Each structure stands twice: as structure tokens, then as C-alpha cells.
Amino acid sequence: MQKNIIHVMVVEDDRDEAELIGTLLTTAKIPEVSAEAFRVSYQTTLRGAMAEIAKEYVDVILLDLNLPDSGGLDTLIKLRGEAPSIPIVVLTGAYDRKLAIDVLHRGAQDYLIKGKSDHQLLLRSVRYSVERKRAEEELKRIQTQLIQAEKMKSVGRLAAGAAHEVKNPLAIIMMGIDYLTRKFEGPDEKTKMIMQQMKDAVLRADYVVKGLLNFSSLKDLDMKVTNLDEVLKESIALVRHAMEKRQIGIVTDFDPHLPMVKIDRSRIQQVFVNLLTNAEESMPDGCQLTVKTYAKKVESGSSVGYRTEDHFVPGQLSVVAEISNTGPAIPEEILENIFDPFFTTKRERGGTGLGLSVAKSIVDQHKGLIRIYNREEGGVCAAVFLQPVD
Ligand SMILES: Nc1ncnc2c1ncn2[C@@H]1O[C@H](COP(=O)(O)OP(=O)(O)OP(=O)(O)O)[C@@H](O)[C@H]1O
Ligand SMILES: [Mg+2]
């Protein structure tokens, strides 16, 4: 759909009536609707209407129930079955109270009587139907989001429970391995290797458990006013060794006037380490990774708005840290899954798929945003938006 243009499909077999409706719409001079233009297309049969919605975006349908190939409520039921998301305004010849109620029950947005609809009535009905339908769709989207959020909460609770159960046995195994290592004076190479393998396996399990506990963290944050550049420098220091091994250079571009943020330093550091590690893992040897900070007004997007669950209002200032890497793009079809716990494309390399879900849960706790997208010039950018201290 083109911005501000409403595509109205008039389904009416009486050509004069259809043209009249078209003229009323396209010559609208009413101030409240003049910002929007209408594009009107015409169909005279139900079959024609169905063919048009199959190939074109239609914003609203004005529907005469009695057509050459279908009659009465059946026409509405069939068309709605084909296009449940397009608002339909029913046109009838005469007022019939029962029919009016029936069509509304069957999902029509409104009911108009032919010949009795002036400019204003017609325009208002079309515009309100489109808006009401949009509001319904928005409500549906929010409900889906809420269900998703609830799902994540229960995953978090389950994970926390499992992690607590596993933590203590792991600690006991680790102590056992340490004891046995000390007990064996000068063990042979094979025993030494097995001991080391056992230790590595326990450390890895411990890493997963810590990740799960962090993801579902019920602990309070230790919030302090902090300079984000400092936290980034510390995080880079933690991954520098791994980068140097692969001759990956790190270019920094820090804003010297960056507003301060109020954060839990160690947790945000963990976010950056996770993002830096992801960047490193997807870059070819010898390339450069860029870390940048700046202040920016947040534009629209998910979690930006005026609802209580939104973290930013549009146009609000945010402190941004951006980690960009060269390398392959993330395939479109997995972009929406990368924040899911245990989603990984690096299973065979030992990836757990917890890095981004932990990062997102920490950033959410800070009422911030995290966005990961494919850059036009290739590679990936991960941006974290945090609240500046007022
Ligand atoms: N910078 C990036 N470039 C390309 N793909 C990425 C990037 N960051 C994340 N991904 C994709 O998102 C997936 C999930 O990332 P996440 O950090 O959650 O898990 P992981 O890196 O696979 O494992 P873990 O971080 O637990 O070791 C990755 O497996 C990868 O497919
Ligand atoms: Mg990762």
C-alpha cells in the first residue's frame, strides 16, 4: 500500500451505483479526510473480487451482497473467508434491521444503504472501517507479543530451576576431579589427558548453567552511573586475546561527549562480551571489527512507543553502543530466531545459543533495546540502546 492512499474495492454489479460511490470518494473535500486520497477499483462479481484481492493489496471493500454469482449473507461469508484481514462495508438497497445485525455479526465493519449515503457518511464509514481494522490487528499483534513474553518467562523459570539443580552436583564433580588429580602422584599421560577432558567437560556444563541463571536472573541489578566507553574498553580487553590469535583488528570510535548511563556494569560487560564474541566468530581471519558509541534519538520500532511496556518513546535520546563486523549476513529466515534461548547455528563448534538471549534479557532489565541487523555494506551490526542519565 502506498502511504496515505486507501485502495477501496467497490464490488457492485450496478455500474451507475458503483460509479457514484467512486465519484463520492475521489472528490472528497472534507477537511478530516482530505489528507488521504482514495484509489478506487471496481468489480461486478464475487469471483472478480476474489481474484483482485489475491493479486492486489486492498485496504477496504465496499460490498453489494447481491451479485450475479452470489447472493445475500453468503456473499459476505465467502469474501471474508478469502480475506479475513480486509475490512468490509456492506451496501444494501433498503434498510433491514435483521440484515444489518447479521452482517455485523458476520464480521462486516459497517452497513450502508445505497442512495442514502452522502459524501460524509460514506467517507467516514470507509475511514473508520480501515482504522478499526488496523486497531484490531495491532491488538492481535500485542496479544501475540504478550503470549511470547509469557512463554519466555516460563522458559526462564524452568531454566533457573534446572540450573540450580545441576549447579551443586557439578561443584561436587569438580571437587572430585581436583581431589583425584592431587591423589595421583605423577600420573601417566593418558590419565592426565582424561582428567583434563573431565575438567573441561565440567567447566563447559558450568558455563551453560551460569548462562541459564543469568538469562533467568532473578537477582537485583547493581545500578551505578557509569561511562559506557569504559565498560566497552574492559569488554574489549577480555576478548582481545582471541581476536589477536586470528589477526582481527579492533577499531574504536568513541564519542567523547557520550552521556552517562546508569547500569549494572558487570552485566552490561557480559552483553558486550557476548556481542564481541559473536562478531569475532563470524569474521574471516585478518579483518576489522568496529566498536562505536554515540548518542541518538530513537526512531520507531519494536519496544518504542507510548505503551507501558515500551522502553523508549519515539524521539527520546539514547546512548548507543554498536559492534559491527564484516563477514556473512544472517539469513533472513533466522533473523527472528537469533534471540531465542538455545538457538544456534554453531552447534558443532560448541555454541550453546545462549549468548544473545542472555544479552537481550540483561538489556531488557535495563529498559534498553538491542537490535541486530545485516549491514548494507555486508556483515552484521549489533546495536545496544541504553537510557541516558537525566
Ligand atoms: N555477528 C553475527 N554474525 C552472524 N551471525 C550471528 C551474529 N551474531 C549472532 N549470530 C547468529 O545468531 C545465533 C545465536 O547467537 P548466540 O550468541 O545466541 O549463540 P551462539 O553464538 O550460537 O552460541 P553461544 O553464544 O551460546 O556460544 C548464532 O548461532 C548465529 O547464527
Ligand atoms: Mg554467541
Coordinates of N, CA, C and O in Angstrom, one line a residue, residues 142-154 336 340-341:
I142 N -0.1 -7.3 19.7 CA 0.3 -7.1 21.1 C 0.0 -8.4 21.9 O 0.8 -8.8 22.7
Q143 N -1.2 -9.0 21.6 CA -1.5 -10.2 22.3 C -0.5 -11.3 22.0 O -0.1 -12.0 22.9
T144 N -0.1 -11.4 20.7 CA 0.9 -12.4 20.4 C 2.2 -12.1 21.1 O 2.9 -13.0 21.7
Q145 N 2.6 -10.8 21.2 CA 3.8 -10.4 21.9 C 3.7 -10.8 23.4 O 4.7 -11.3 24.0
L146 N 2.5 -10.6 24.0 CA 2.4 -10.9 25.4 C 2.5 -12.4 25.6 O 3.1 -12.8 26.6
I147 N 1.9 -13.2 24.7 CA 2.0 -14.6 24.8 C 3.5 -15.0 24.8 O 4.0 -15.8 25.6
Q148 N 4.2 -14.4 23.8 CA 5.6 -14.7 23.6 C 6.4 -14.4 24.9 O 7.2 -15.2 25.4
A149 N 6.1 -13.2 25.5 CA 6.8 -12.8 26.7 C 6.5 -13.7 27.9 O 7.4 -14.1 28.6
E150 N 5.2 -14.2 28.0 CA 4.9 -15.1 29.0 C 5.6 -16.4 28.8 O 6.1 -17.0 29.8
K151 N 5.7 -16.9 27.5 CA 6.4 -18.1 27.2 C 7.9 -18.0 27.7 O 8.4 -18.9 28.3
M152 N 8.5 -16.8 27.4 CA 9.9 -16.6 27.7 C 10.0 -16.7 29.3 O 11.0 -17.2 29.8
K153 N 9.0 -16.1 30.0 CA 9.1 -16.1 31.4 C 9.1 -17.5 32.0 O 9.9 -17.9 32.8
S154 N 8.3 -18.4 31.4 CA 8.2 -19.7 31.9 C 9.5 -20.5 31.5 O 10.0 -21.3 32.3
E336 N 14.6 -13.7 13.0 CA 13.7 -13.6 14.2 C 13.9 -14.6 15.2 O 13.3 -14.6 16.3
D340 N 16.3 -16.4 20.6 CA 15.7 -17.5 21.3 C 16.7 -18.3 22.1 O 17.8 -18.5 21.5
P341 N 16.4 -18.6 23.3 CA 17.4 -19.4 24.0 C 17.7 -20.7 23.3 O 16.7 -21.4 22.8

